[in-house]
Short mmCIF file of C-alpha atoms in Angstrom, two decimals:
data_model
loop_
_atom_site.label_atom_id
_atom_site.label_comp_id
_atom_site.label_asym_id
_atom_site.label_seq_id
_atom_site.Cartn_x
_atom_site.Cartn_y
_atom_site.Cartn_z
CA MET A 185 82.33 121.60 93.90
CA ARG A 186 86.10 122.05 93.29
CA LYS A 187 86.93 119.81 96.17
CA LEU A 188 84.63 117.08 94.95
CA ILE A 189 86.26 117.08 91.51
CA PHE A 190 89.71 117.12 92.99
CA TRP A 191 89.05 114.20 95.38
CA THR A 192 87.21 112.29 92.59
CA SER A 193 90.30 112.61 90.52
CA VAL A 194 92.63 111.64 93.35
CA LEU A 195 90.67 108.61 94.34
CA SER A 196 90.24 107.37 90.73
CA GLY A 197 93.96 107.81 90.12
CA VAL A 198 94.75 105.73 93.17
CA ALA A 199 92.37 103.05 92.19
CA ALA A 200 93.60 102.89 88.63
CA ALA A 201 97.23 102.72 89.80
CA TYR A 202 96.36 99.78 92.06
CA PHE A 203 94.68 97.96 89.30
CA LEU A 204 97.66 98.54 86.89
CA TYR A 205 100.02 97.52 89.66
CA LYS A 206 98.17 94.32 90.17
CA LYS A 207 98.44 93.61 86.42
CA GLY A 208 102.18 93.93 86.61
CA VAL A 209 102.48 97.20 84.70
CA PRO A 210 105.86 99.00 85.29
CA THR A 211 105.75 101.93 87.81
CA GLY A 212 106.84 104.50 85.34
CA THR A 213 104.05 103.57 82.96
CA ILE A 214 101.52 103.65 85.81
CA ALA A 215 102.67 107.16 86.90
CA SER A 216 102.60 108.64 83.38
CA GLU A 217 99.11 107.16 82.57
CA VAL A 218 97.54 107.98 85.93
CA ILE A 219 98.90 111.50 86.18
CA ALA A 220 97.87 112.31 82.61
CA HIS A 221 94.27 111.10 82.87
CA PRO A 222 93.29 109.46 86.15
CA ILE A 223 89.54 108.99 85.42
CA GLY A 224 90.07 107.74 81.87
CA THR A 225 92.65 105.28 83.15
CA LEU A 226 90.29 103.93 85.82
CA LEU A 227 87.42 103.57 83.27
CA HIS A 228 89.74 101.73 80.95
CA GLU A 229 90.81 99.37 83.71
CA LEU A 230 87.16 98.65 84.78
CA SER A 231 86.01 97.99 81.30
CA PRO A 232 85.01 94.24 80.80
CA ASN A 233 87.69 93.50 78.19
CA PRO A 234 90.53 96.00 78.45
CA ALA A 235 93.23 95.93 75.79
CA SER A 236 96.48 95.11 77.38
#
């Protein structure tokens, strides 16, 4: 179960970082947001109308 939670966090962080990068967000901001809360950042990026 721990491995599942770990890999889910890693993969969601990578996906969120990719979406933020495609939006043109600075790398430092991407790193701080994704490291702090990877799943929340991904959910925010996947929402239909994310606040920029």
